[in-house]
Each structure stands twice: as structure tokens, then as C-alpha cells.
Coordinates of C-alpha atoms in Angstrom, one line a residue:
M1 CA -124.0 56.4 16.2
N2 CA -126.6 54.7 14.3
H3 CA -126.9 51.2 13.6
E4 CA -125.8 51.6 10.2
S5 CA -121.9 52.0 11.8
R6 CA -119.5 49.6 11.5
I7 CA -115.9 48.7 12.2
C8 CA -114.5 50.2 9.0
D9 CA -111.7 47.1 8.6
L10 CA -112.9 44.2 10.0
S11 CA -108.9 42.2 9.6
E12 CA -106.2 41.5 12.0
M13 CA -108.2 42.6 15.1
G14 CA -106.2 41.0 17.5
D15 CA -106.5 41.6 21.8
V16 CA -109.4 44.3 19.9
D17 CA -112.0 41.9 20.6
L18 CA -112.4 41.1 24.2
I19 CA -113.8 44.9 24.2
K20 CA -116.5 44.3 21.1
N21 CA -118.8 44.1 24.0
H22 CA -119.0 46.8 26.2
T23 CA -120.7 48.7 26.6
L24 CA -118.8 52.1 25.3
F25 CA -118.1 49.9 21.8
H26 CA -122.0 49.1 21.5
P27 CA -124.9 51.2 21.9
T28 CA -128.1 51.5 24.1
A29 CA -130.9 49.0 22.7
L30 CA -133.6 50.9 21.9
R31 CA -136.4 48.1 23.0
Q32 CA -139.1 48.0 25.9
M33 CA -138.2 47.2 28.9
T34 CA -140.3 46.4 32.3
E35 CA -139.0 47.8 35.4
K36 CA -137.7 44.4 36.5
E37 CA -136.3 43.2 33.0
R38 CA -134.8 47.4 33.3
K39 CA -132.9 46.1 36.8
Q40 CA -132.1 43.3 35.9
A41 CA -130.3 43.7 33.4
E42 CA -128.4 47.1 35.0
E43 CA -127.0 43.9 37.2
E44 CA -125.9 42.5 34.6
I45 CA -123.9 45.3 33.1
R46 CA -122.7 46.1 36.7
E47 CA -121.1 42.3 37.6
S48 CA -120.4 42.3 33.9
G49 CA -118.0 45.9 34.0
E50 CA -116.4 44.2 36.9
S51 CA -115.5 41.5 35.4
L52 CA -113.6 43.0 32.9
A53 CA -112.3 45.2 35.6
R54 CA -110.5 42.5 37.6
A55 CA -109.6 40.7 34.0
Q56 CA -108.1 44.0 32.7
E57 CA -105.9 44.9 36.0
I58 CA -104.6 41.0 36.0
A59 CA -103.8 41.3 32.8
H60 CA -102.3 44.9 33.1
V61 CA -104.6 45.4 29.7
G62 CA -107.0 49.0 29.5
S63 CA -110.0 49.6 26.9
W64 CA -110.3 52.8 25.5
E65 CA -112.8 54.8 23.0
L66 CA -112.1 57.8 21.5
D67 CA -115.2 60.2 20.3
L68 CA -113.1 61.4 16.7
V69 CA -116.0 63.6 16.5
N70 CA -116.3 65.8 19.7
D71 CA -112.2 64.5 20.5
E72 CA -113.5 63.2 23.8
L73 CA -111.7 59.8 25.5
A74 CA -113.1 57.6 27.8
W75 CA -110.1 55.6 29.4
S76 CA -110.9 51.9 31.4
D77 CA -109.3 52.5 35.4
E78 CA -106.6 50.3 33.9
I79 CA -105.3 53.0 31.7
Y80 CA -105.8 55.3 34.9
R81 CA -103.1 52.5 36.3
I82 CA -101.0 51.4 33.7
F83 CA -100.2 55.9 33.0
G84 CA -100.3 56.4 36.8
L85 CA -102.8 58.6 37.0
N86 CA -106.3 60.2 38.6
P87 CA -109.5 60.9 36.2
Q88 CA -109.1 64.5 37.1
E89 CA -105.7 64.6 36.2
F90 CA -106.5 63.7 33.4
G91 CA -107.8 65.9 30.2
A92 CA -110.3 62.8 28.8
T93 CA -108.9 64.2 25.5
Y94 CA -106.4 63.1 22.3
E95 CA -104.1 65.7 23.1
G96 CA -104.2 64.9 27.2
F97 CA -103.3 61.4 25.7
L98 CA -100.9 62.8 23.3
K99 CA -98.7 64.7 27.3
S100 CA -98.2 61.5 28.1
V101 CA -96.9 59.3 25.7
H102 CA -92.6 59.5 26.6
P103 CA -91.4 62.9 24.1
D104 CA -89.4 60.8 22.3
D105 CA -92.3 58.3 20.8
R106 CA -94.8 61.0 20.6
E107 CA -94.4 62.2 17.1
M108 CA -94.0 58.5 16.4
V109 CA -97.2 57.5 18.4
N110 CA -99.7 60.4 16.7
K111 CA -98.1 59.9 12.9
A112 CA -98.9 55.9 13.5
Y113 CA -102.1 56.0 15.0
T114 CA -103.5 59.3 12.4
D115 CA -102.9 57.1 9.8
S116 CA -105.0 54.2 10.6
V117 CA -108.0 56.3 10.7
E118 CA -106.9 57.6 7.2
S119 CA -106.3 54.9 5.7
K120 CA -109.1 53.1 7.9
T121 CA -106.3 50.0 9.0
P122 CA -105.6 48.7 12.3
Y123 CA -103.6 50.8 14.6
D124 CA -101.0 48.8 16.1
V125 CA -97.9 49.9 17.9
V126 CA -95.0 49.8 20.8
H127 CA -94.2 52.8 23.0
R128 CA -93.7 54.2 26.2
I129 CA -95.8 56.5 28.5
L130 CA -93.7 58.8 31.0
R131 CA -95.7 58.2 34.2
P132 CA -96.0 62.1 36.8
D133 CA -93.4 60.7 38.4
G134 CA -91.3 59.9 36.0
E135 CA -91.5 56.2 35.9
V136 CA -90.7 55.2 31.9
R137 CA -93.3 52.3 31.0
F138 CA -93.8 50.9 27.6
V139 CA -96.9 49.8 26.4
H140 CA -98.7 47.8 23.4
E141 CA -101.8 49.8 22.0
K142 CA -104.2 48.2 19.6
S143 CA -107.5 49.3 18.2
V144 CA -109.7 49.4 14.8
D145 CA -112.0 52.8 13.9
V146 CA -116.1 52.4 13.7
C147 CA -117.5 54.3 10.9
D148 CA -120.7 55.5 9.7
E149 CA -122.9 54.8 6.7
T150 CA -120.8 57.3 4.6
G151 CA -117.4 55.3 5.6
K152 CA -116.3 58.0 7.7
A153 CA -114.3 57.0 11.2
I154 CA -116.1 58.7 13.4
R155 CA -115.1 56.6 16.5
S156 CA -112.0 54.6 17.6
V157 CA -112.0 51.4 19.9
G158 CA -108.3 50.1 21.9
T159 CA -106.7 48.0 24.4
V160 CA -103.5 49.8 26.3
Q161 CA -101.3 46.7 27.2
D162 CA -98.5 47.6 30.1
I163 CA -95.3 45.7 28.6
T164 CA -92.8 46.4 30.7
E165 CA -91.3 43.9 33.2
R166 CA -91.3 41.7 28.9
V167 CA -89.6 44.5 27.6
Q168 CA -87.5 45.1 30.7
T169 CA -86.4 41.1 30.1
E170 CA -85.6 40.8 27.1
E171 CA -83.2 43.8 27.0
R172 CA -81.9 41.7 30.2
L173 CA -82.2 38.6 27.8
K174 CA -80.5 40.4 24.7
C175 CA -77.3 41.7 27.1
L176 CA -76.9 38.2 28.7
N177 CA -76.8 36.8 25.7
E178 CA -74.1 39.7 23.7
S179 CA -72.4 39.4 26.9
L180 CA -72.9 35.1 26.3
K181 CA -71.6 35.4 22.8
Q182 CA -68.7 37.9 23.9
R183 CA -67.6 35.2 26.4
T184 CA -67.5 32.8 23.5
L185 CA -65.3 34.2 21.1
E186 CA -62.4 35.3 24.4
L187 CA -62.9 31.8 25.7
A188 CA -62.5 30.4 21.2
R189 CA -59.1 32.8 21.1
S190 CA -58.3 31.7 24.5
N191 CA -58.3 27.9 23.4
K192 CA -56.9 28.4 19.9
D193 CA -54.0 30.6 21.7
L194 CA -53.5 28.2 24.3
E195 CA -53.6 25.0 21.5
Q196 CA -50.8 26.9 19.7
F197 CA -48.7 27.7 22.6
V198 CA -48.7 23.0 23.5
Y199 CA -47.9 22.9 20.1
I200 CA -45.4 24.8 20.1
A201 CA -44.0 24.2 23.2
S202 CA -44.0 20.8 22.8
H203 CA -42.3 21.2 19.6
D204 CA -39.7 22.9 20.6
L205 CA -39.1 20.9 23.5
Q206 CA -38.6 17.8 21.6
E207 CA -35.4 19.0 19.7
P208 CA -33.3 19.3 23.3
L209 CA -34.8 15.5 24.7
R210 CA -34.4 14.1 21.3
T211 CA -30.4 15.6 21.8
I212 CA -30.1 14.6 25.0
S213 CA -31.4 10.9 25.0
N214 CA -28.6 10.5 21.5
Y215 CA -25.9 11.8 22.6
T216 CA -26.5 9.6 26.5
K217 CA -26.6 7.1 24.0
L218 CA -23.6 8.1 21.7
L219 CA -21.8 8.5 24.9
K220 CA -22.5 5.0 27.0
R221 CA -22.0 3.2 23.7
R222 CA -18.6 4.9 22.5
Y223 CA -16.9 4.8 26.2
D224 CA -19.1 1.6 28.4
D225 CA -16.3 0.3 28.8
K226 CA -15.0 3.3 30.7
F227 CA -17.2 4.1 32.8
D228 CA -18.3 2.0 36.4
S229 CA -21.4 0.6 37.2
D230 CA -23.2 3.7 39.0
A231 CA -22.0 6.0 35.5
K232 CA -23.6 3.6 33.5
E233 CA -27.2 3.1 35.8
F234 CA -27.6 7.2 35.8
M235 CA -26.9 7.0 31.9
D236 CA -30.0 4.4 31.6
F237 CA -32.0 7.2 34.1
I238 CA -31.2 9.4 31.4
I239 CA -32.1 7.8 28.3
D240 CA -35.7 6.5 30.5
G241 CA -36.7 9.8 31.8
S242 CA -35.8 11.4 28.3
T243 CA -37.7 8.4 26.5
R244 CA -40.8 9.4 28.6
M245 CA -40.9 12.9 28.6
Q246 CA -40.7 12.5 24.9
H247 CA -44.2 10.2 24.8
L248 CA -45.6 12.6 27.0
I249 CA -45.1 15.3 25.0
Q250 CA -45.9 13.1 22.1
D251 CA -49.6 12.0 23.8
I252 CA -50.0 16.1 24.8
L253 CA -49.6 17.3 21.2
E254 CA -52.7 14.2 20.5
F255 CA -54.8 15.7 22.6
S256 CA -54.6 19.2 21.7
R257 CA -54.9 18.0 18.1
I258 CA -58.0 15.9 18.2
D259 CA -60.6 18.4 18.1
R260 CA -58.5 21.1 15.7
K261 CA -56.8 18.2 13.8
G262 CA -59.6 16.0 14.0
K263 CA -60.8 14.6 9.7
E264 CA -64.4 14.7 8.1
I265 CA -66.8 11.9 10.3
K266 CA -68.1 9.6 8.0
E267 CA -68.6 6.4 7.4
A268 CA -66.0 3.8 8.8
D269 CA -65.7 0.3 8.9
T270 CA -65.2 -0.5 12.4
L271 CA -63.8 -4.1 12.0
R272 CA -61.2 -2.2 9.6
A273 CA -60.3 0.1 12.9
L274 CA -60.3 -2.6 15.7
K275 CA -57.6 -4.5 12.8
K276 CA -55.8 -1.9 12.3
A277 CA -55.4 -1.3 16.1
I278 CA -54.8 -5.0 16.7
S279 CA -51.6 -5.0 14.6
N280 CA -50.4 -1.8 15.8
L281 CA -50.0 -3.4 19.2
N282 CA -48.9 -7.0 17.8
A283 CA -45.3 -6.6 19.9
V284 CA -47.3 -5.8 22.6
I285 CA -50.2 -8.9 22.9
E286 CA -47.1 -11.5 21.2
K287 CA -44.8 -10.5 23.7
S288 CA -48.1 -10.9 26.6
R289 CA -49.4 -13.6 25.2
T290 CA -52.8 -11.7 24.9
S291 CA -55.7 -13.4 23.4
L292 CA -58.9 -11.3 21.3
T293 CA -62.2 -12.5 20.5
Y294 CA -64.8 -10.3 19.0
N295 CA -67.9 -10.1 17.8
D296 CA -70.2 -8.7 15.1
L297 CA -68.7 -4.8 14.5
P298 CA -72.0 -2.3 13.6
E299 CA -70.3 0.3 10.9
V300 CA -70.3 4.0 12.5
M301 CA -70.2 7.4 11.7
A302 CA -66.4 8.2 12.7
D303 CA -63.0 9.8 11.6
E304 CA -62.0 6.1 11.4
T305 CA -57.9 7.6 12.3
Q306 CA -59.4 8.3 15.4
L307 CA -61.9 5.3 15.6
V308 CA -58.0 3.4 15.1
R309 CA -56.7 5.0 18.4
L310 CA -59.9 4.4 20.6
F311 CA -59.7 0.9 20.1
Q312 CA -55.3 1.0 20.5
N313 CA -55.7 3.0 23.5
L314 CA -58.2 0.9 25.5
L315 CA -56.9 -2.7 24.3
D316 CA -52.9 -1.4 25.0
N317 CA -54.8 -0.3 28.8
A318 CA -56.1 -4.0 29.2
I319 CA -53.2 -5.8 27.8
K320 CA -51.0 -3.7 30.5
F321 CA -53.0 -3.7 33.9
H322 CA -53.1 -7.9 33.8
D323 CA -52.6 -9.8 37.1
G324 CA -49.7 -11.6 35.5
R325 CA -52.0 -14.4 33.3
P326 CA -51.6 -13.8 29.8
P327 CA -54.6 -11.3 29.3
H328 CA -57.7 -12.2 27.8
I329 CA -60.2 -9.7 25.7
R330 CA -63.3 -9.8 24.5
I331 CA -64.8 -6.9 22.2
F332 CA -68.4 -6.5 21.5
A333 CA -71.4 -4.2 20.0
E334 CA -74.8 -3.4 19.9
R335 CA -77.1 -1.2 18.5
L336 CA -79.2 1.2 20.5
R337 CA -82.2 3.5 19.1
G338 CA -79.6 5.2 16.2
E339 CA -76.1 4.6 18.1
C340 CA -73.7 1.9 18.4
L341 CA -72.5 0.5 22.0
F342 CA -69.4 -1.1 22.6
A343 CA -67.6 -2.7 25.4
I344 CA -64.0 -4.2 25.8
R345 CA -64.3 -6.3 28.4
D346 CA -60.7 -7.5 29.9
K347 CA -59.7 -10.0 33.6
G348 CA -57.0 -8.0 34.6
I349 CA -56.4 -6.5 38.4
G350 CA -59.5 -4.0 37.7
F351 CA -60.0 -0.9 39.9
N352 CA -61.7 0.8 43.0
P353 CA -65.1 1.8 41.4
K354 CA -64.7 5.4 42.9
Y355 CA -62.5 5.7 40.2
A356 CA -64.2 5.2 37.5
E357 CA -65.0 9.2 36.6
R358 CA -61.0 9.7 37.9
I359 CA -59.2 7.5 35.0
F360 CA -59.8 9.6 32.5
T361 CA -58.9 12.4 33.6
I362 CA -55.7 14.0 32.5
F363 CA -53.0 12.9 34.1
Q364 CA -54.0 10.9 36.5
R365 CA -52.6 7.2 37.4
L366 CA -53.8 4.6 39.5
H367 CA -50.9 2.8 39.7
R368 CA -48.2 5.6 38.8
D369 CA -45.2 3.3 40.1
E370 CA -46.2 -0.3 39.2
Y371 CA -47.3 0.4 35.5
P372 CA -45.5 2.4 33.0
G373 CA -47.8 5.2 31.2
T374 CA -48.0 9.3 30.6
G375 CA -51.6 9.7 32.4
L376 CA -53.1 10.4 28.8
G377 CA -54.5 7.3 27.0
L378 CA -58.0 7.5 28.7
A379 CA -58.5 11.6 28.3
I380 CA -57.5 11.4 25.1
S381 CA -60.3 8.5 24.5
R382 CA -63.1 10.4 26.1
R383 CA -61.9 13.5 24.0
I384 CA -62.3 11.4 20.7
V385 CA -65.4 9.8 21.7
E386 CA -66.9 13.0 22.9
R387 CA -65.5 15.1 19.6
H388 CA -68.3 11.8 17.8
G389 CA -71.1 12.8 20.5
G390 CA -70.7 9.8 22.3
Q391 CA -70.0 8.6 25.8
I392 CA -67.4 6.9 27.7
W393 CA -67.2 4.6 31.1
A394 CA -66.3 1.7 32.9
E395 CA -67.1 -0.6 35.7
S396 CA -64.9 -2.6 37.6
R397 CA -64.5 -3.8 40.5
L398 CA -60.9 -5.0 41.6
G399 CA -59.2 -8.4 40.9
S400 CA -62.5 -8.5 38.9
G401 CA -60.9 -7.3 35.8
S402 CA -63.3 -3.9 33.5
T403 CA -65.2 -2.9 31.3
F404 CA -64.4 -0.1 29.2
Y405 CA -68.1 1.0 27.2
F406 CA -68.2 3.4 24.5
T407 CA -71.0 4.7 22.2
L408 CA -71.0 6.2 18.3
P409 CA -73.1 6.8 15.6
C410 CA -74.3 4.5 13.6
N411 CA -73.7 4.0 10.5
D412 CA -77.3 2.7 9.4
Q413 CA -76.4 2.0 5.5
G414 CA -73.5 -0.6 6.7
H415 CA -72.6 -2.9 9.0
G416 CA -69.1 -5.2 10.1
E417 CA -68.6 -8.4 9.8
A418 CA -67.7 -11.6 12.4
G419 CA -64.1 -12.2 13.3
E420 CA -61.5 -14.3 15.5

């Protein structure tokens, strides 16, 4: 190789840059040296070679050089380690290298390298090797060619990196992702089947309950004078039980439909939703002599029908759990970095803070006998809030009332009006 030699294609060299200054790549400098200078140069070369060998071992990257004229292949120590070979076991030729390539990849690797030499483009390929002990490993090879003054490639200089662990990790991740995808699909199908079952079962249960309730009422109305007090009480139990079961079924249906039957989430008038909830509870509010105050409420991005239901559930909860005095409930809100925080505060009986999470669980009731309910109101409220990407929680102390908080995404384009 003379001083006119050059890299055939300087583009996209990548990792090959790390061996450009290796002694395999450059010809010996032709200049006069003193004995002291020569020894110093040899020591620097030795230290440089040791540093390069350590770096290659740490990175699992080896360097190689192929003399295309004489078919002589030189490997660094790290390549021998990667291929599981001893220097005396290796033929030090291109054909010897191909014998270490996995049989199924051999033709592909040979074609890729031959094409790169002929087209004077960088060689860049991932393939498998077969070690003498039968172990298969994955390597990533890159190289560039050095040409003479006529443009003919006379040698190739490249790197080999052992990427077996990376490939195996990627394969494991791929399998895990496929497994997760399959389980997600199965869960979606299961949830869909469960929702359909709940809907059908609940729908089919309502008709016989209505029949039981209606005929018991009819029986009581027509033959009231023929029944004694015990019989009348028994019929009242039947009617009351049927009514409570109907309410429970309706709440179960609503709970199952929150995600499946929810409307589009868009700009929602919070104040209008609150007023609609208050209107729906008008009879309960008047009977309990509840007073309500609410401040300026920001508009949000929500399914307004579900927003009405959310306010209605939380207000009904605040009215229900009072201590005998007329309930006073305050609704207020504030904007917090792209989301709106709402609070509904009452002066009712409160609850032990240790139950602050349990009360949002389906069918969990702290006052099962003292107060009516299905145990689904707060569970429905949580489901609605979570569907909108928000959070809901409660703070309370026994005898000191409760405050229910929830967050929803704000509609930054609109604002509600104050009311009372």
C-alpha cells in the first residue's frame, strides 16, 4: 500500500472510525529516528495497543483487516473471543471467516461483503456466527475499503460487535409485547362479554321484579280489608324489597355503561350540569330543607350527562348523611395547571378517615342499616371521573362533615357564572 491509498467511500463510516488510527490501518511512517525516539515510539504503540484491546473487550467490539490482494485476514484479540476461537485454530483467510458464519447466514454475508467491495460502499450487516462449541451468537459487522491510486479496493478495515445479549433482550421484549397484546385482547373480549351479560341479566331481572311488586301492590289494594296486620307488613316487605332490588339493578346497569355508553367528551357547561342535578334532587332537597351555595364554576371538557350524574350522586350523598339538622352544602372550584379541582363540602355526620378509600368501592357501605342506598353511588362517581382522566377522593372526620374532591380537564375557552 503506498501513499496514494485512500478510503474508497468516506460516507457513513460510523464505528469504523475507532480503528482508523490503528497500526493495521496506516503504513509505517518512513522517517529517520534516533534509537531513543524509536524505543519511545514502540512503547507508545504498545500502550496504545493495550488500551485499544481493553476498550474492545469492554465494548465487545473487535477490529479486523482483510488484505484483498493476498487474502490475509488479521483479527484483534476480541474477535477471537467473540468467535470462540484460538489464533492457531483460525485459517486467517476470508474463507476461514465464512466457515465461522452460521450456515443459514453464510450466503447473505458473502453477498453483502462482495457487493460492498464492488460498489465501493460501506459494509454493514447483522448475522449469526456458529462457535466451535455449537453456541450461536449474533454479531454486527461494519467495514470500509481502502483503494489504490486507480480506485481499486486493496483492503478492507472493519469492526465486529457481539450483540447477542441485545438481540435476545429484544426478542424477549417482543414476546412479552405479543403476550401482553394477546392478553389485552382477551381482557377486552372478556369485559365486553361481561358487560353484555350484566346488561342482559339485569334487563331480564327487572321484568319479574316489576311483576312481583305490581301484583303485591294490587293484592294489597284489592284485599286490604281481608288481611291482618302481619300479612300487610309482609306485603310491605315484599314491595320494599322489590323496589330496592330494582334500584340496585338500575345502578349496576349504569355502572356497566359508563365507558361503553358514554357520550363524547367535549366543552361542558359545569354550572348548567350542577343546576340540572339540583333540579333532579328537588324533592329530596325540599324535604330535608337543604341549603346549597356555589361559587364561580369553570367550564370543563366532559360528557355533560355524566357530569350531571356525578354532581347528583355527590349531592345526594351529602344530603343523605346529615345529623338531623337541615344540611348545608357548599360547592366550589379552582383551576390548577390545566385541570379544574371541584369540592363538595357538607356539615354532616362524616366518617372515619381510614375508610376514605373503601367508600368508593362497589357495594361497600359504612351505614348499611341506618341509611338507604345500593352501595354504588360513589363507585359510579369514581368511574365517571376516571373516564375523564381525573381523580376523586374524600376528606372527613366523624362528626365534622366531609369534603369530596374531584378533578376534570378544564375548558380554557369558557367560564361558568356564579350562582346561589
